[in-house]
XYZ file of C-alpha atoms in Angstrom:
538
model
C 39.581 91.275 114.542
C 39.801 93.022 111.173
C 36.881 94.628 109.369
C 36.895 95.402 105.658
C 35.522 98.583 104.105
C 34.162 98.434 100.547
C 34.369 101.241 98.033
C 31.061 102.647 96.821
C 29.598 100.479 94.070
C 32.207 97.765 94.548
C 31.227 94.140 93.985
C 32.158 92.543 97.283
C 31.705 89.050 95.829
C 34.099 89.483 92.899
C 37.246 87.367 92.902
C 40.296 89.597 92.303
C 43.070 88.438 89.980
C 46.145 87.207 91.810
C 49.562 88.765 91.278
C 50.770 85.801 89.194
C 47.997 86.209 86.628
C 49.781 89.106 84.943
C 51.706 86.727 82.703
C 54.999 84.879 82.774
C 56.820 86.724 80.010
C 60.312 87.983 80.783
C 59.126 91.531 80.141
C 56.293 91.224 82.670
C 58.804 90.249 85.358
C 61.700 92.565 84.512
C 59.473 95.657 84.306
C 57.128 94.873 87.193
C 56.642 97.307 90.055
C 54.587 94.854 92.132
C 56.441 94.310 95.398
C 55.492 90.633 95.389
C 57.042 89.956 91.992
C 60.129 91.974 92.920
C 60.443 89.756 96.000
C 60.554 86.752 93.655
C 63.246 88.426 91.529
C 65.323 88.806 94.680
C 64.543 85.251 95.790
C 65.812 83.727 92.551
C 68.903 85.961 92.570
C 69.939 85.274 96.157
C 69.329 81.547 95.683
C 71.803 81.511 92.790
C 74.373 83.378 94.902
C 73.689 81.096 97.856
C 74.513 77.924 95.955
C 77.500 79.663 94.354
C 78.857 80.537 97.793
C 77.938 77.098 99.125
C 79.972 75.427 96.380
C 82.994 77.418 97.545
C 82.315 76.307 101.128
C 82.144 72.673 100.052
C 85.538 72.949 98.335
C 86.962 74.539 101.488
C 85.715 71.663 103.620
C 87.023 69.062 101.163
C 90.435 70.729 101.324
C 90.350 70.534 105.123
C 89.388 66.859 105.122
C 93.095 65.980 105.316
C 95.864 67.771 107.238
C 98.059 68.333 104.177
C 97.022 70.955 101.642
C 96.594 68.415 98.851
C 93.549 69.727 96.963
C 94.254 73.454 96.711
C 97.348 75.614 96.910
C 97.589 78.170 99.718
C 96.871 80.995 97.257
C 93.831 79.237 95.772
C 92.539 78.499 99.263
C 92.832 82.192 100.188
C 90.833 83.170 97.125
C 88.226 80.515 97.804
C 87.396 81.522 101.376
C 87.406 85.190 100.305
C 84.921 84.396 97.556
C 82.762 82.393 99.964
C 82.645 85.244 102.469
C 82.013 88.035 99.955
C 79.203 86.182 98.184
C 77.503 84.856 101.308
C 77.640 88.062 103.362
C 76.978 90.766 100.781
C 74.843 88.919 98.241
C 72.905 86.425 100.338
C 72.777 87.033 104.086
C 72.218 90.799 104.097
C 69.405 90.847 101.491
C 67.996 87.378 102.257
C 65.002 88.052 104.511
C 64.410 91.813 103.976
C 64.569 91.724 100.173
C 62.470 88.571 99.777
C 60.044 87.910 102.639
C 60.203 91.521 103.791
C 59.491 92.858 100.316
C 56.606 90.456 99.819
C 54.985 90.693 103.230
C 55.643 94.082 104.824
C 53.089 96.049 102.747
C 50.487 93.325 103.319
C 51.176 93.186 107.053
C 50.569 96.921 107.461
C 47.537 96.891 105.136
C 49.148 98.741 102.204
C 48.595 98.138 98.486
C 52.315 98.256 97.657
C 55.579 99.802 98.758
C 55.768 103.574 99.096
C 58.133 103.786 96.094
C 57.441 100.864 93.729
C 59.846 102.009 91.014
C 62.680 102.489 93.506
C 61.910 98.987 94.714
C 62.520 97.578 91.226
C 65.592 99.790 90.827
C 67.059 98.313 94.007
C 66.934 94.836 92.431
C 68.666 96.058 89.269
C 71.379 97.698 91.379
C 71.783 94.452 93.330
C 72.121 92.517 90.067
C 74.706 94.990 88.738
C 76.770 94.579 91.918
C 76.578 90.822 91.502
C 77.884 91.082 87.938
C 80.975 92.953 89.148
C 81.568 90.233 91.724
C 81.320 87.528 89.060
C 83.800 89.518 86.965
C 86.141 89.486 89.960
C 85.884 85.692 90.068
C 86.549 85.357 86.348
C 89.480 87.742 86.655
C 91.170 85.448 89.162
C 89.330 85.940 92.424
C 90.087 87.962 95.550
C 92.493 86.957 98.310
C 91.876 89.663 100.914
C 89.073 87.915 102.785
C 85.558 89.357 102.825
C 86.752 92.219 105.036
C 89.162 93.810 102.472
C 91.628 94.677 105.258
C 94.269 97.276 104.468
C 97.151 97.538 103.699
C 96.796 94.157 102.000
C 93.858 95.223 99.836
C 95.471 98.529 98.873
C 99.184 97.741 98.499
C 100.008 94.062 98.316
C 97.186 92.044 96.791
C 97.497 91.204 93.093
C 93.955 89.826 92.876
C 90.806 91.489 91.516
C 90.235 93.625 94.602
C 88.770 96.602 92.761
C 86.177 94.574 90.847
C 84.956 92.878 94.042
C 85.007 96.140 96.021
C 83.037 97.898 93.287
C 80.492 95.065 93.361
C 79.986 95.455 97.112
C 80.014 99.264 96.741
C 77.184 99.086 94.197
C 75.070 96.608 96.147
C 75.182 98.982 99.119
C 72.912 101.384 97.238
C 70.403 98.571 96.800
C 70.303 98.165 100.592
C 69.802 101.893 101.091
C 66.844 102.022 98.684
C 65.243 98.955 100.265
C 65.661 100.432 103.737
C 64.217 103.770 102.637
C 61.176 102.026 101.176
C 60.571 100.037 104.356
C 60.808 103.100 106.600
C 58.466 105.270 104.518
C 55.966 102.446 103.958
C 55.798 101.661 107.683
C 55.379 105.315 108.638
C 52.878 106.458 106.025
C 50.901 103.524 104.608
C 49.500 101.646 107.611
C 45.845 100.670 107.411
C 43.225 102.366 109.630
C 43.607 101.038 113.147
C 47.128 99.701 112.505
C 48.777 101.627 115.317
C 52.437 101.220 116.259
C 51.315 99.007 119.119
C 49.548 96.649 116.711
C 52.376 96.137 114.252
C 53.532 92.516 113.901
C 57.030 91.913 115.252
C 58.160 90.962 111.749
C 57.355 94.519 110.671
C 59.143 95.983 113.687
C 62.218 93.847 112.963
C 62.368 94.924 109.320
C 61.734 98.539 110.293
C 64.710 98.487 112.677
C 66.776 96.736 110.003
C 65.822 99.416 107.485
C 67.049 102.141 109.838
C 70.416 100.385 110.069
C 70.560 100.031 106.284
C 69.905 103.720 105.732
C 72.233 105.004 108.469
C 75.157 102.561 108.320
C 75.502 101.506 104.684
C 76.809 104.920 103.487
C 79.809 104.419 105.804
C 80.669 101.180 103.990
C 80.285 102.732 100.553
C 82.629 105.600 101.449
C 85.146 103.164 102.979
C 85.267 101.035 99.826
C 85.561 104.200 97.735
C 88.609 105.210 99.795
C 90.188 101.798 99.134
C 89.723 102.341 95.414
C 91.235 105.830 95.581
C 94.288 104.664 97.509
C 94.794 101.611 95.315
C 94.492 103.504 92.023
C 95.739 107.026 92.823
C 98.144 106.366 95.707
C 96.378 108.791 98.057
C 97.550 108.300 101.635
C 94.420 107.294 103.523
C 95.353 103.948 105.051
C 99.057 103.686 104.068
C 101.331 104.830 106.949
C 104.130 105.647 104.492
C 101.858 108.293 102.977
C 100.523 109.568 106.286
C 97.563 107.208 106.455
C 96.359 104.912 109.236
C 95.589 101.215 108.534
C 93.484 100.963 111.700
C 91.210 103.692 110.333
C 89.947 101.199 107.780
C 89.051 98.694 110.498
C 87.148 101.336 112.450
C 85.200 102.437 109.366
C 84.573 98.905 108.132
C 83.325 97.514 111.430
C 81.251 100.617 112.178
C 79.082 99.360 109.329
C 79.767 95.638 109.423
C 78.793 94.985 113.002
C 75.418 96.678 112.534
C 75.278 94.554 109.352
C 75.223 91.507 111.615
C 71.913 92.828 112.929
C 70.716 93.489 109.367
C 71.055 89.720 109.028
C 69.702 88.628 112.424
C 66.926 91.131 113.281
C 64.647 90.071 110.404
C 65.309 86.467 111.446
C 64.050 87.325 114.931
C 60.903 88.776 113.376
C 60.294 85.572 111.406
C 60.745 83.405 114.502
C 58.310 85.573 116.478
C 55.572 85.027 113.885
C 56.175 81.262 113.697
C 56.427 80.652 117.452
C 53.167 82.505 118.113
C 51.307 80.678 115.336
C 52.457 77.141 116.080
C 52.123 77.424 119.855
C 48.683 79.082 119.519
C 49.750 81.630 122.105
C 50.080 85.413 121.896
C 53.656 86.669 122.068
C 54.738 86.973 125.688
C 55.807 90.545 126.491
C 55.052 92.225 123.145
C 56.253 95.640 124.339
C 59.480 94.160 125.681
C 60.053 92.443 122.351
C 59.618 95.718 120.463
C 61.969 97.572 122.808
C 64.501 94.757 122.499
C 64.429 95.001 118.711
C 65.089 98.740 118.795
C 67.737 98.347 121.527
C 69.639 95.763 119.459
C 69.564 98.122 116.465
C 70.891 100.977 118.632
C 73.578 98.977 120.452
C 74.799 97.621 117.120
C 76.354 101.028 116.427
C 78.473 101.149 119.596
C 80.166 97.738 119.723
C 82.272 97.690 116.531
C 85.541 97.901 118.462
C 85.213 94.366 119.874
C 86.543 93.163 116.513
C 89.752 95.065 117.260
C 90.749 93.952 120.769
C 94.150 92.715 119.527
C 94.663 95.449 116.919
C 96.483 97.878 119.197
C 93.564 100.187 119.922
C 93.419 101.962 123.284
C 92.983 99.669 126.291
C 90.338 102.043 127.652
C 88.442 101.838 124.360
C 88.677 98.045 124.568
C 87.150 98.065 128.060
C 84.245 100.246 126.881
C 83.619 98.106 123.798
C 83.745 94.992 125.963
C 81.141 96.459 128.333
C 78.832 97.501 125.488
C 79.135 94.034 123.935
C 78.042 92.436 127.208
C 75.207 94.973 127.279
C 73.888 94.035 123.802
C 73.387 90.481 125.069
C 70.599 91.733 127.383
C 67.927 92.511 124.744
C 68.867 89.300 122.902
C 68.358 87.359 126.130
C 64.992 89.087 126.679
C 63.842 87.950 123.252
C 64.963 84.367 123.883
C 63.195 84.352 127.259
C 59.996 85.730 125.725
C 59.988 83.145 122.927
C 60.383 80.424 125.544
C 57.587 81.912 127.640
C 55.354 82.050 124.550
C 55.850 78.305 124.120
C 54.873 77.656 127.749
C 51.550 75.814 127.944
C 51.026 76.310 124.227
C 49.320 73.844 121.904
C 52.525 73.260 119.986
C 52.432 71.639 116.551
C 55.770 70.513 115.153
C 55.312 71.411 111.508
C 58.397 72.250 109.470
C 58.295 76.038 110.139
C 58.179 75.361 113.890
C 61.120 72.939 113.700
C 63.117 75.631 111.926
C 62.103 78.171 114.599
C 63.074 75.862 117.468
C 66.353 75.123 115.685
C 66.935 78.862 115.542
C 66.472 79.098 119.317
C 69.111 76.424 119.964
C 71.615 77.692 117.403
C 71.176 81.378 118.231
C 71.555 80.685 121.949
C 74.839 78.842 121.391
C 76.072 81.541 119.025
C 75.052 84.326 121.400
C 76.662 82.786 124.477
C 79.938 82.189 122.646
C 79.796 85.822 121.573
C 79.808 86.744 125.250
C 83.029 84.697 125.598
C 84.604 86.738 122.815
C 83.518 89.967 124.506
C 85.883 89.216 127.410
C 89.161 91.033 126.688
C 91.523 88.431 128.121
C 89.737 85.454 126.561
C 89.551 87.150 123.176
C 93.357 87.389 123.062
C 93.465 83.588 122.994
C 90.436 83.016 120.747
C 90.852 85.851 118.240
C 91.314 84.662 114.630
C 90.842 81.015 115.600
C 88.163 78.567 114.523
C 86.220 79.570 117.649
C 85.373 82.868 115.921
C 84.445 81.016 112.735
C 82.081 78.738 114.658
C 80.522 81.625 116.606
C 79.909 83.644 113.445
C 78.356 80.702 111.596
C 76.124 79.733 114.512
C 74.686 83.256 114.367
C 74.649 83.806 110.611
C 73.904 80.310 109.284
C 72.286 78.861 112.390
C 70.328 82.049 112.972
C 69.714 83.959 109.744
C 69.609 81.057 107.274
C 67.535 78.802 109.540
C 64.996 81.579 110.098
C 64.932 82.321 106.374
C 64.122 78.677 105.665
C 61.490 78.708 108.402
C 59.886 81.848 107.000
C 59.977 80.468 103.478
C 58.127 77.337 104.613
C 55.693 79.320 106.765
C 54.643 81.774 104.052
C 55.122 79.463 101.035
C 51.357 78.786 100.750
C 50.775 82.541 100.682
C 53.581 83.211 98.178
C 52.547 80.503 95.738
C 49.061 79.293 96.611
C 50.483 75.776 96.890
C 51.337 73.346 99.687
C 54.518 71.276 99.902
C 55.216 67.818 101.304
C 55.227 68.131 105.084
C 57.188 64.891 105.496
C 60.016 66.037 103.230
C 59.981 69.484 104.840
C 60.351 67.965 108.305
C 63.226 65.796 107.043
C 64.989 68.820 105.572
C 64.548 70.869 108.760
C 66.049 68.103 110.917
C 68.908 67.584 108.431
C 69.690 71.294 108.630
C 69.755 71.237 112.442
C 71.963 68.139 112.614
C 74.236 69.340 109.818
C 74.781 72.774 111.351
C 75.751 71.387 114.741
C 77.965 68.670 113.265
C 79.710 71.172 110.978
C 80.366 74.015 113.376
C 80.430 72.625 116.925
C 83.790 70.848 116.336
C 85.168 74.208 115.241
C 84.616 75.606 118.745
C 86.897 72.854 120.028
C 89.431 73.511 117.270
C 89.549 77.197 118.135
C 89.822 76.599 121.863
C 92.718 74.225 121.134
C 94.416 77.066 119.276
C 93.935 76.294 115.583
C 93.905 79.537 113.569
C 91.356 80.017 110.812
C 92.199 80.644 107.139
C 94.928 77.957 106.984
C 94.690 75.274 104.296
C 96.896 72.797 106.171
C 97.076 71.924 109.862
C 98.728 69.571 112.396
C 97.547 65.953 112.487
C 96.058 66.241 115.992
C 93.235 68.402 114.600
C 92.235 65.922 111.887
C 89.379 64.136 113.729
C 87.517 67.378 114.431
C 88.099 68.594 110.862
C 86.751 65.323 109.451
C 83.627 65.618 111.628
C 83.132 69.184 110.423
C 83.425 68.099 106.794
C 80.959 65.243 107.334
C 78.528 67.755 108.792
C 78.818 69.775 105.593
C 77.415 66.807 103.666
C 74.384 66.604 105.965
C 73.988 70.376 105.700
C 74.034 70.171 101.901
C 71.170 67.659 102.077
C 69.212 70.087 104.249
C 69.609 72.767 101.554
C 69.030 70.637 98.462
C 65.849 68.927 99.640
C 63.824 72.182 99.919
C 65.030 73.250 96.486
C 63.568 70.023 95.084
C 60.222 69.723 96.884
C 59.436 73.466 96.844
C 60.096 73.568 93.092
C 57.907 70.472 92.704
C 55.103 72.090 94.683
C 54.924 75.069 92.309
C 53.188 72.911 89.727
C 52.062 69.759 91.503
C 51.506 70.871 95.066
C 48.039 70.811 96.568
C 46.277 74.164 96.367
C 46.424 76.148 99.591
C 43.548 78.052 101.052
C 43.885 81.642 102.243
C 45.108 80.552 105.695
C 46.309 76.921 105.949
C 48.032 77.535 109.323
C 45.041 79.354 110.886
C 47.447 82.241 111.538
C 46.697 85.832 112.493
C 47.745 88.941 110.610
C 46.485 90.847 107.590
C 48.524 88.827 105.084
C 46.452 85.733 105.930
C 43.154 87.507 105.186
C 43.794 87.697 101.454
C 43.549 84.848 98.926
C 46.586 82.680 98.182
C 48.299 83.883 96.019
C 47.333 87.468 96.950
C 45.636 89.924 94.571
C 47.757 92.375 92.589
C 47.104 95.194 95.053
C 46.967 92.891 98.106
C 43.484 93.853 99.324
C 40.296 94.234 97.365
C 38.926 96.176 100.320
C 40.562 98.491 102.794
C 41.271 96.553 106.017
C 40.449 98.149 109.354
C 42.437 96.728 112.262
C 40.717 96.424 115.641
C 43.030 94.141 117.640
C 46.668 93.201 118.123
C 48.597 90.898 115.791
C 48.678 87.788 118.023
C 45.094 87.251 119.195
C 45.376 83.465 119.408
C 43.455 83.173 122.679
């Protein structure tokens, strides 16, 4: 239960202006400090990058439709998969949920009027945009052929592509992540409504809080690492070059010290989204709330001590490999707890299979497959066979696309009435959710078989015996594209023609559902006072 406290002399019957009533001029959007409008700026930006990266993925799959490399040259193929990875990881997956849904909802969920630092919030979007411009320049300048990981010594000594422009783009966007993380941490600590104790925070807030800690603590390591690449490439300083006294493995250690926690920057917010949806559409409180919170924080912590499992075949110490293998098995425990608790929440629930719930259930299937195959890769002996094969590609995409993107789509559909004040077509939304589930499995499951059979990734031609599985994977890409294009169409249509949504069309709990749709400029006309937990469905 939530009470509201009115200011002295305040008209409690007045209807506050919603955040969209401030005008639609370019100036009103580009100079806004309203966290909800900034969330929309991010949403439009990441959508553009998403379809840009998806176009590269489609070309990759068309190239792999036939065994011979007859669409692209080997060099063009290298640049294409590098572009796909750089755009999708740095400019879509990492900011997707925190910068959009997190930006819009976190202050409302804790009962705040805005972020702790509204101007820094807007600055983070401008920094993100500037980083994106450098990446586009890299594409225009001929692309990058190092892969999204920028591995040395290739990126420092041998590549003739636009490595510096792309690295500078990623370097810049890192500061955007740091500012967003800082805002989330301070807002969660200092701006909670009366009665909003730590034990009453929604799991979506907990997930974004843990993600923000990773952003603040890990991202500086990436920025320094990319700076060192630039120094070695331009000034010839011996950091990673053995001929100059450097160590090429040092780059891998530094890069993965950030980039494995970055996996949890992508997946932890997704877990928060799924928790909110599963509770709402099963009409059950979250099973084991405290265990879920501890699991979130444990995943964030363990993310910093497993980076070496990317380097089992790099020549690192065998003893280090054993430790990293053990820690990787260990990180599966809190993930398994969360999956068990989601399943227990569904038990005996009054489940309604609306589009957000279909996305959430799809997440459970895809994340479980991706997580279990990650346990395979944590085994030292098995990883020797599977490393750098399509098995790794499939595992990564089951987690990142099957997990993060599916949850993002689920969250977008769940909170769309709150974001826009409009409803969308439930029939089309259900169709899109099922197309996404079918397309993801058809695209990436054959790649597990390809990898187990020994086909290496990042090759633009392959032996004929792999052709059937590659054709299936390419066909799945077409179904997947349908699952992405349909929401773009019917959600855009709903902005003008959709039925008006009430404050709470899903009969959900949480402070964000106790404001009008769309919300007022400062979220709450009255100060909310929280008197119960976030999932009081029974």
